[in-house]
CSV table of C-alpha atoms in Angstrom, one decimal:
chain,number,residue,atom,x,y,z
A,770,MET,CA,-131.0,-226.3,-19.0
A,771,ALA,CA,-128.9,-224.5,-16.3
A,772,LYS,CA,-127.6,-221.0,-17.3
A,773,VAL,CA,-123.9,-220.8,-17.3
A,774,CYS,CA,-122.4,-217.6,-15.9
A,775,TRP,CA,-118.8,-216.8,-16.9
A,776,PRO,CA,-116.7,-215.0,-14.4
A,777,TYR,CA,-116.3,-211.3,-15.1
A,778,PHE,CA,-112.9,-210.2,-16.2
A,779,ASP,CA,-112.0,-206.6,-15.9
A,780,PRO,CA,-110.5,-205.3,-19.1
A,781,GLU,CA,-108.3,-202.9,-17.2
A,782,TYR,CA,-106.8,-205.8,-15.2
A,783,GLU,CA,-103.6,-205.8,-17.3
A,784,ASN,CA,-103.0,-202.1,-16.3
A,785,PHE,CA,-103.7,-202.9,-12.5
A,786,SER,CA,-99.9,-202.9,-11.6
A,787,SER,CA,-99.3,-199.7,-13.4
A,788,ARG,CA,-102.1,-198.0,-11.5
A,789,ILE,CA,-100.8,-199.2,-8.2
A,790,ASN,CA,-97.2,-198.4,-9.1
A,791,PRO,CA,-97.3,-195.6,-11.7
A,792,PRO,CA,-94.1,-194.9,-13.6
A,793,ARG,CA,-91.9,-192.3,-12.1
A,794,VAL,CA,-90.0,-189.9,-14.3
A,795,SER,CA,-87.4,-187.4,-13.2
A,796,MET,CA,-85.2,-184.9,-15.2
A,797,ASP,CA,-81.9,-184.1,-13.5
A,798,ASN,CA,-79.7,-181.1,-14.8
A,799,ASP,CA,-77.5,-180.8,-11.7
A,800,SER,CA,-75.8,-184.1,-11.4
A,801,CYS,CA,-73.8,-183.9,-14.6
A,802,HIS,CA,-72.3,-180.7,-16.1
A,803,ASP,CA,-72.6,-181.7,-19.7
A,804,CYS,CA,-75.9,-183.6,-20.1
A,805,THR,CA,-79.4,-184.1,-18.7
A,806,LEU,CA,-80.2,-187.3,-16.8
A,807,ILE,CA,-83.6,-188.9,-17.4
A,808,LYS,CA,-84.5,-191.5,-14.8
A,809,ILE,CA,-87.3,-193.8,-15.2
A,810,ASP,CA,-88.8,-196.4,-12.7
A,811,SER,CA,-91.8,-198.4,-13.9
A,812,VAL,CA,-93.4,-201.7,-13.8
A,813,ASN,CA,-91.8,-203.8,-16.3
A,814,LYS,CA,-93.9,-204.8,-19.4
A,815,PRO,CA,-93.0,-206.2,-22.9
A,816,GLY,CA,-91.5,-203.6,-25.3
A,817,ILE,CA,-91.2,-200.9,-22.6
A,818,LEU,CA,-87.5,-200.2,-23.5
A,819,LEU,CA,-88.2,-199.6,-27.1
A,820,GLU,CA,-91.1,-197.4,-26.3
A,821,VAL,CA,-88.8,-195.1,-24.1
A,822,VAL,CA,-86.0,-195.1,-26.6
A,823,GLN,CA,-88.5,-194.3,-29.4
A,824,ILE,CA,-89.7,-191.2,-27.6
A,825,LEU,CA,-86.3,-189.9,-26.8
A,826,THR,CA,-85.1,-190.5,-30.3
A,827,ASP,CA,-88.1,-188.8,-31.9
A,828,LEU,CA,-87.4,-185.7,-29.9
A,829,ASP,CA,-83.9,-185.7,-31.4
A,830,PHE,CA,-82.0,-186.3,-28.2
A,831,ILE,CA,-78.5,-187.6,-28.4
A,832,ILE,CA,-78.1,-190.6,-25.9
A,833,THR,CA,-74.6,-190.4,-24.7
A,834,LYS,CA,-75.0,-193.0,-22.0
A,835,ALA,CA,-77.6,-195.3,-20.7
A,836,TYR,CA,-78.0,-198.0,-17.9
A,837,ILE,CA,-80.8,-200.4,-18.2
A,838,SER,CA,-82.1,-202.8,-15.6
A,839,SER,CA,-85.4,-204.7,-16.1
A,840,ASP,CA,-84.8,-208.1,-14.6
A,841,GLY,CA,-87.8,-209.1,-12.7
A,842,GLY,CA,-91.0,-207.0,-12.3
A,843,TRP,CA,-89.5,-203.6,-12.4
A,844,PHE,CA,-87.9,-201.4,-15.0
A,845,MET,CA,-85.2,-198.9,-14.0
A,846,ASP,CA,-83.4,-196.8,-16.6
A,847,VAL,CA,-81.0,-193.8,-16.5
A,848,PHE,CA,-80.3,-192.0,-19.8
A,849,HIS,CA,-77.6,-189.2,-20.2
A,850,VAL,CA,-79.0,-187.1,-23.0
A,851,THR,CA,-78.2,-183.7,-24.9
A,852,ASP,CA,-80.0,-181.9,-27.7
A,853,GLN,CA,-78.5,-181.9,-31.3
A,854,GLN,CA,-76.0,-179.1,-30.2
A,855,GLY,CA,-74.7,-181.2,-27.3
A,856,LYS,CA,-76.4,-179.0,-24.8
A,857,LYS,CA,-78.5,-179.9,-21.8
A,858,ILE,CA,-82.4,-180.1,-22.0
A,859,THR,CA,-83.7,-177.0,-20.3
A,860,ASP,CA,-86.7,-176.0,-22.3
A,861,ASN,CA,-89.6,-176.3,-19.6
A,862,LYS,CA,-92.1,-177.3,-22.3
A,863,ILE,CA,-90.0,-180.1,-23.4
A,864,ILE,CA,-89.1,-181.2,-19.9
A,865,ASP,CA,-92.9,-181.1,-19.0
A,866,PHE,CA,-93.6,-183.1,-22.1
A,867,ILE,CA,-91.1,-185.8,-21.4
A,868,GLU,CA,-92.4,-186.2,-17.9
A,869,LYS,CA,-95.8,-186.7,-19.1
A,870,ALA,CA,-95.0,-189.0,-22.1
A,871,LEU,CA,-92.9,-191.2,-20.1
A,872,GLY,CA,-95.1,-191.1,-17.0
A,873,PRO,CA,-98.5,-192.5,-15.9
A,874,LYS,CA,-100.4,-190.8,-18.8
A,875,GLY,CA,-97.8,-191.7,-21.4
A,876,ARG,CA,-100.1,-193.4,-23.9
A,877,GLN,CA,-102.2,-190.1,-24.2
A,878,SER,CA,-99.4,-187.9,-24.1
A,879,THR,CA,-97.5,-189.7,-26.9
A,880,GLU,CA,-100.4,-188.9,-29.2
A,881,SER,CA,-99.6,-185.2,-28.9
A,882,LEU,CA,-96.0,-186.0,-30.1
A,883,LYS,CA,-97.4,-186.2,-33.6
A,884,ASN,CA,-98.2,-182.5,-33.5
A,885,TRP,CA,-95.0,-181.5,-31.6
A,886,ALA,CA,-93.7,-178.3,-33.3
A,887,GLY,CA,-90.9,-179.0,-35.6
A,888,LYS,CA,-91.1,-182.9,-35.1
A,889,ARG,CA,-92.1,-185.2,-37.8
A,890,VAL,CA,-92.4,-188.4,-35.9
A,891,GLY,CA,-93.1,-191.9,-36.9
A,892,VAL,CA,-96.0,-193.2,-38.9
A,893,HIS,CA,-99.3,-191.3,-38.3
A,894,SER,CA,-102.5,-190.3,-39.8
A,895,ILE,CA,-102.1,-187.6,-42.3
A,896,GLY,CA,-105.8,-186.9,-43.1
A,897,ASP,CA,-107.6,-189.3,-45.2
A,898,HIS,CA,-104.8,-191.2,-46.6
A,899,THR,CA,-103.6,-194.7,-47.9
A,900,ALA,CA,-100.2,-196.1,-47.0
A,901,ILE,CA,-98.4,-197.9,-49.7
A,902,GLU,CA,-95.4,-200.1,-48.7
A,903,LEU,CA,-93.0,-200.9,-51.5
A,904,ILE,CA,-90.0,-203.3,-51.3
A,905,GLY,CA,-87.8,-204.2,-54.2
A,906,ARG,CA,-84.5,-204.0,-56.0
A,907,ASP,CA,-82.9,-200.6,-56.0
A,908,ARG,CA,-81.8,-199.0,-59.2
A,909,PRO,CA,-81.1,-195.4,-60.8
A,910,GLY,CA,-84.4,-193.7,-61.5
A,911,LEU,CA,-86.7,-195.9,-59.5
A,912,LEU,CA,-88.2,-193.1,-57.3
A,913,SER,CA,-88.9,-191.0,-60.4
A,914,GLU,CA,-90.8,-193.9,-62.1
A,915,ILE,CA,-92.8,-194.6,-58.9
A,916,SER,CA,-93.8,-191.0,-58.6
A,917,ALA,CA,-94.7,-190.7,-62.3
A,918,VAL,CA,-97.1,-193.7,-62.0
A,919,LEU,CA,-98.9,-192.4,-59.1
A,920,ALA,CA,-99.2,-189.0,-60.7
A,921,SER,CA,-100.6,-190.6,-63.8
A,922,LEU,CA,-103.2,-192.3,-61.8
A,923,GLN,CA,-104.2,-189.0,-60.1
A,924,PHE,CA,-102.8,-189.7,-56.6
A,925,ASN,CA,-101.4,-187.0,-54.3
A,926,VAL,CA,-98.3,-188.1,-52.3
A,927,ILE,CA,-98.6,-186.4,-48.9
A,928,ALA,CA,-95.4,-187.9,-47.5
A,929,ALA,CA,-92.9,-190.7,-48.2
A,930,GLU,CA,-89.8,-192.1,-46.8
A,931,VAL,CA,-87.3,-194.3,-48.6
A,932,TRP,CA,-84.4,-196.5,-47.3
A,933,THR,CA,-81.9,-198.2,-49.3
A,934,HIS,CA,-79.6,-201.0,-48.2
A,935,ASN,CA,-77.8,-204.0,-49.9
A,936,ARG,CA,-79.3,-203.0,-53.3
A,937,ARG,CA,-82.7,-203.2,-51.9
A,938,ILE,CA,-85.2,-200.4,-51.4
A,939,ALA,CA,-88.0,-200.0,-48.8
A,940,CYS,CA,-90.5,-197.3,-49.2
A,941,VAL,CA,-93.6,-196.1,-47.3
A,942,LEU,CA,-95.7,-193.5,-49.1
A,943,TYR,CA,-98.9,-191.7,-47.8
A,944,VAL,CA,-101.2,-191.0,-50.7
A,945,ASN,CA,-104.8,-189.8,-51.3
A,946,ASP,CA,-106.9,-189.3,-54.3
A,947,ALA,CA,-106.7,-186.1,-56.3
A,948,THR,CA,-110.2,-186.7,-57.6
A,949,ASN,CA,-111.6,-186.8,-54.0
A,950,LYS,CA,-112.9,-190.3,-54.6
A,951,SER,CA,-112.8,-192.9,-51.8
A,952,MET,CA,-110.2,-195.7,-52.4
A,953,ASP,CA,-111.7,-198.0,-49.8
A,954,ASP,CA,-114.1,-199.6,-52.3
A,955,ASP,CA,-112.1,-199.1,-55.4
A,956,SER,CA,-110.5,-202.5,-55.6
A,957,LYS,CA,-110.1,-202.5,-59.3
A,958,ARG,CA,-108.1,-199.1,-59.2
A,959,LEU,CA,-106.0,-200.4,-56.3
A,960,SER,CA,-105.2,-203.7,-58.2
A,961,ILE,CA,-104.1,-201.5,-61.2
A,962,ILE,CA,-101.7,-199.5,-58.9
A,963,GLU,CA,-100.4,-202.6,-57.4
A,964,GLU,CA,-99.7,-204.2,-60.8
A,965,GLN,CA,-98.0,-201.2,-62.2
A,966,LEU,CA,-95.8,-200.6,-59.2
A,967,ASN,CA,-94.8,-204.2,-59.0
A,968,HIS,CA,-93.9,-204.1,-62.7
A,969,ILE,CA,-91.6,-201.1,-62.0
A,970,LEU,CA,-90.0,-202.6,-58.9
A,971,ARG,CA,-89.3,-205.9,-60.7
A,972,GLY,CA,-87.7,-204.3,-63.7
A,973,CYS,CA,-86.2,-206.9,-65.8
A,974,GLU,CA,-86.4,-209.6,-63.0
A,975,ASN,CA,-88.9,-212.3,-63.4
A,976,ASP,CA,-88.9,-213.5,-59.8
A,977,GLU,CA,-92.1,-212.6,-58.1
A,978,LYS,CA,-90.2,-212.4,-54.8
A,979,VAL,CA,-88.1,-209.5,-56.0
A,980,ALA,CA,-90.8,-207.0,-55.5
A,981,ARG,CA,-93.9,-206.5,-53.2
A,982,THR,CA,-96.5,-203.8,-52.9
A,983,SER,CA,-99.1,-203.6,-50.1
A,984,PHE,CA,-101.8,-201.2,-49.0
A,985,SER,CA,-103.4,-200.1,-45.6
A,986,MET,CA,-106.2,-197.7,-45.3
A,987,GLY,CA,-106.7,-195.0,-42.7
A,988,PHE,CA,-104.7,-195.1,-39.5
A,989,THR,CA,-101.3,-196.7,-39.3
A,990,PHE,CA,-99.8,-196.9,-35.8
A,991,THR,CA,-96.4,-198.6,-36.5
A,992,HIS,CA,-93.5,-196.1,-36.1
A,993,MET,CA,-92.1,-195.2,-39.5
A,994,ASP,CA,-88.5,-196.2,-38.8
A,995,ARG,CA,-89.4,-199.3,-37.2
A,996,ARG,CA,-91.8,-200.3,-40.2
A,997,LEU,CA,-88.9,-199.7,-42.5
A,998,HIS,CA,-86.7,-202.0,-40.4
A,999,GLN,CA,-89.4,-204.7,-40.4
A,1000,MET,CA,-89.7,-204.5,-44.1
A,1001,LEU,CA,-86.0,-204.9,-44.8
A,1002,PHE,CA,-85.7,-207.5,-42.1
A,1003,ALA,CA,-88.6,-209.6,-43.8
A,1004,ASP,CA,-86.9,-209.0,-47.1
A,1005,ARG,CA,-83.8,-210.6,-45.5
A,1006,ASP,CA,-81.5,-207.8,-46.7
A,1007,TYR,CA,-79.1,-209.0,-43.9
A,1008,GLU,CA,-78.2,-212.0,-45.9
A,1009,SER,CA,-76.5,-209.8,-48.5
A,1010,ALA,CA,-73.7,-208.4,-46.3
A,1011,GLY,CA,-70.9,-206.8,-48.3
A,1012,LEU,CA,-72.8,-205.7,-51.4
A,1013,THR,CA,-73.3,-202.1,-50.5
A,1014,THR,CA,-70.9,-199.3,-51.2
A,1015,THR,CA,-71.3,-198.4,-47.6
A,1016,ASN,CA,-69.6,-201.7,-46.6
A,1017,VAL,CA,-66.9,-201.3,-49.2
A,1018,ASP,CA,-65.9,-197.7,-48.6
A,1019,CYS,CA,-66.2,-197.8,-44.8
A,1020,PRO,CA,-62.7,-198.0,-43.0
A,1021,PRO,CA,-62.3,-201.2,-41.0
A,1022,SER,CA,-62.0,-199.2,-37.9
A,1023,PHE,CA,-65.6,-198.0,-38.3
A,1024,ARG,CA,-67.2,-201.3,-39.3
A,1025,PRO,CA,-69.5,-202.6,-36.6
A,1026,ASN,CA,-67.7,-205.1,-34.3
A,1027,ILE,CA,-70.4,-207.3,-32.8
A,1028,LYS,CA,-69.6,-210.3,-30.5
A,1029,ILE,CA,-72.1,-212.6,-28.7
A,1030,GLU,CA,-71.2,-214.5,-25.5
A,1031,ARG,CA,-73.0,-216.5,-23.0
A,1032,ILE,CA,-72.9,-215.9,-19.2
A,1033,GLU,CA,-73.8,-219.5,-17.8
A,1034,GLU,CA,-74.3,-218.5,-14.2
A,1035,LYS,CA,-76.8,-215.8,-15.1
A,1036,GLY,CA,-78.5,-217.4,-17.9
A,1037,TYR,CA,-78.0,-214.5,-20.3
A,1038,SER,CA,-76.6,-214.0,-23.9
A,1039,VAL,CA,-74.5,-210.8,-24.0
A,1040,VAL,CA,-74.5,-208.8,-27.3
A,1041,SER,CA,-71.6,-206.5,-27.5
A,1042,VAL,CA,-71.5,-203.8,-30.3
A,1043,ARG,CA,-68.7,-201.4,-30.9
A,1044,CYS,CA,-69.1,-199.2,-33.9
A,1045,LYS,CA,-69.0,-195.4,-35.2
A,1046,ASP,CA,-71.3,-193.5,-33.1
A,1047,ARG,CA,-74.4,-191.7,-34.6
A,1048,ALA,CA,-77.8,-190.6,-33.9
A,1049,LYS,CA,-80.6,-193.1,-33.3
A,1050,LEU,CA,-78.0,-196.0,-33.0
A,1051,MET,CA,-79.5,-197.3,-29.7
A,1052,PHE,CA,-83.1,-197.3,-31.3
A,1053,ASP,CA,-82.0,-199.3,-34.3
A,1054,ILE,CA,-80.4,-201.9,-32.3
A,1055,VAL,CA,-83.3,-202.1,-29.7
A,1056,CYS,CA,-85.7,-202.2,-32.4
A,1057,THR,CA,-84.1,-205.1,-34.2
A,1058,LEU,CA,-83.7,-207.2,-31.0
A,1059,THR,CA,-87.4,-206.6,-30.1
A,1060,ASP,CA,-88.6,-207.5,-33.6
A,1061,MET,CA,-86.5,-210.7,-33.5
A,1062,GLU,CA,-88.3,-211.4,-30.2
A,1063,TYR,CA,-85.4,-211.0,-27.8
A,1064,VAL,CA,-85.9,-209.3,-24.5
A,1065,VAL,CA,-83.3,-206.9,-23.1
A,1066,PHE,CA,-82.9,-207.5,-19.3
A,1067,HIS,CA,-79.8,-205.3,-18.7
A,1068,ALA,CA,-77.8,-203.0,-21.0
A,1069,SER,CA,-74.9,-200.4,-20.8
A,1070,ILE,CA,-74.6,-197.8,-23.4
A,1071,SER,CA,-71.6,-195.3,-23.8
A,1072,SER,CA,-69.9,-193.1,-26.3
A,1073,GLU,CA,-66.0,-192.5,-26.6
A,1074,GLY,CA,-65.1,-189.9,-29.2
A,1075,PRO,CA,-66.3,-191.2,-32.6
A,1076,TYR,CA,-67.1,-194.6,-31.2
A,1077,ALA,CA,-70.0,-196.1,-29.3
A,1078,SER,CA,-69.9,-199.3,-27.2
A,1079,GLN,CA,-73.3,-201.0,-26.3
A,1080,GLU,CA,-73.8,-204.2,-24.4
A,1081,TYR,CA,-77.1,-206.0,-24.2
A,1082,PHE,CA,-78.0,-208.9,-21.8
A,1083,ILE,CA,-80.7,-210.7,-23.7
A,1084,ARG,CA,-82.8,-213.8,-23.8
A,1085,HIS,CA,-85.4,-215.0,-26.3
A,1086,VAL,CA,-89.0,-214.5,-25.2
A,1087,ASP,CA,-89.2,-218.2,-24.7
A,1088,GLY,CA,-86.5,-217.9,-22.0
A,1089,CYS,CA,-83.7,-219.4,-24.0
A,1090,THR,CA,-80.2,-218.0,-24.8
A,1091,LEU,CA,-78.4,-218.0,-28.1
A,1092,ASP,CA,-76.7,-221.4,-27.9
A,1093,THR,CA,-76.1,-222.3,-31.4
A,1094,GLU,CA,-73.6,-220.8,-33.9
A,1095,GLY,CA,-76.4,-220.3,-36.4
A,1096,GLU,CA,-78.4,-218.3,-34.0
A,1097,LYS,CA,-75.4,-215.9,-33.1
A,1098,GLU,CA,-74.6,-215.5,-36.7
A,1099,ARG,CA,-78.1,-214.5,-37.6
A,1100,VAL,CA,-78.4,-212.0,-34.8
A,1101,THR,CA,-74.9,-210.6,-35.7
A,1102,LYS,CA,-76.0,-210.1,-39.3
A,1103,CYS,CA,-79.3,-208.6,-38.4
A,1104,ILE,CA,-77.8,-206.0,-35.9
A,1105,GLU,CA,-75.1,-205.2,-38.5
A,1106,ALA,CA,-77.8,-204.5,-41.1
A,1107,ALA,CA,-79.8,-202.5,-38.8
A,1108,ILE,CA,-76.8,-200.2,-38.0
A,1109,GLN,CA,-75.9,-199.8,-41.8
A,1110,ARG,CA,-79.5,-199.2,-43.0
A,1111,ARG,CA,-79.6,-195.7,-41.6
A,1112,VAL,CA,-76.0,-195.0,-42.8
A,1113,SER,CA,-77.0,-195.7,-46.3
A,1114,GLU,CA,-80.5,-194.3,-45.7
A,1115,LEU,CA,-82.2,-192.4,-48.5
A,1116,SER,CA,-85.2,-190.2,-47.4
A,1117,ALA,CA,-87.4,-188.7,-50.1
A,1118,CYS,CA,-90.5,-186.6,-50.3
A,1119,ILE,CA,-92.4,-187.2,-53.5
A,1120,VAL,CA,-95.1,-184.8,-54.7
A,1121,ALA,CA,-97.9,-185.5,-57.2
A,1122,ASN,CA,-96.5,-183.7,-60.2
A,1123,GLY,CA,-93.7,-186.4,-60.5
A,1124,THR,CA,-90.8,-184.4,-58.9
A,1125,VAL,CA,-88.8,-186.1,-56.3
A,1126,TYR,CA,-87.1,-184.2,-53.5
A,1127,ILE,CA,-84.4,-185.8,-51.8
A,1128,HIS,CA,-82.8,-184.8,-48.4
A,1129,GLY,CA,-80.7,-186.3,-45.7
A,1130,ASP,CA,-83.6,-186.3,-43.4
A,1131,LYS,CA,-87.2,-187.1,-43.7
A,1132,PHE,CA,-89.7,-184.3,-44.3
A,1133,HIS,CA,-93.3,-183.7,-45.6
A,1134,SER,CA,-94.4,-182.0,-48.7
A,1135,ASP,CA,-95.7,-178.9,-46.8
A,1136,CYS,CA,-92.0,-178.0,-46.3
A,1137,ILE,CA,-91.1,-177.7,-49.9
């Protein structure tokens, strides 16, 4: 029998274009008197916009304006950013880090962001941990009960973050065993934890879909905020619009105004968002569009006083625009939910003795 020889495929082929045309990143503090311009030119690839916005957001930058163009094979962005005090980015270490993180060695440099002084960024390995994801109906005292269960089963909670929206709660906890036993092979113990946590999350409800607990061992690479968005999106929290106090108490002038139109000659759907401006707004919207499998080809972002105006020219990954009213309504609801989740966000750090520390921002137990 003749020996069949398959053609060799270089595993680095997908990165070939990036090696020939490496990303170019420049920091400009001269063109504008009140902000720093970050200019990025790169070969286009799926998800690149979310990666860039995620890095800028994790560094606590305020994006006051942005111009995005990624139609065709090239990705060209300009971001107007300031620090949290509204000042330009002048720290040479931060500038050097940004140029590396967004440049040719971005993947390696992004790893160092986990250890960036003062930054608690995304989902990352915290020693030998197990990540527990919880989704269920929110109610008073729920976090205390979850903490008590974990403490009674001798688990240390290293870090946790909780979001609540439309009477639903999504929580990601990092735990390890206080007895120093490995959890990888202790399926019986994990089953007990899952049963007890699901019982707490369900409360008086009998519907199995009301609550869900899942585990992952070792390293988890999904960004924390993105994972919480994904969990609530999968839970379809966007279908319960109008249930939260955030919606009821929010003045009409600050409610998100979302419109979706179609540009026939260009073949785009245009998503226009006008709402109260806040930190991480662009990340939340881009994250939602990406996870709904829409590609952003062009975008324009600006802030005017307390308001933000954002416009995205999108198509679905299959090349189609939003043609039906049902599609438009779903995207509108999902973006509105993504904007409001962080407004009603609850972050918590839970430690193994059953105490729950709540703060307006996420933090780890070593800061207590």
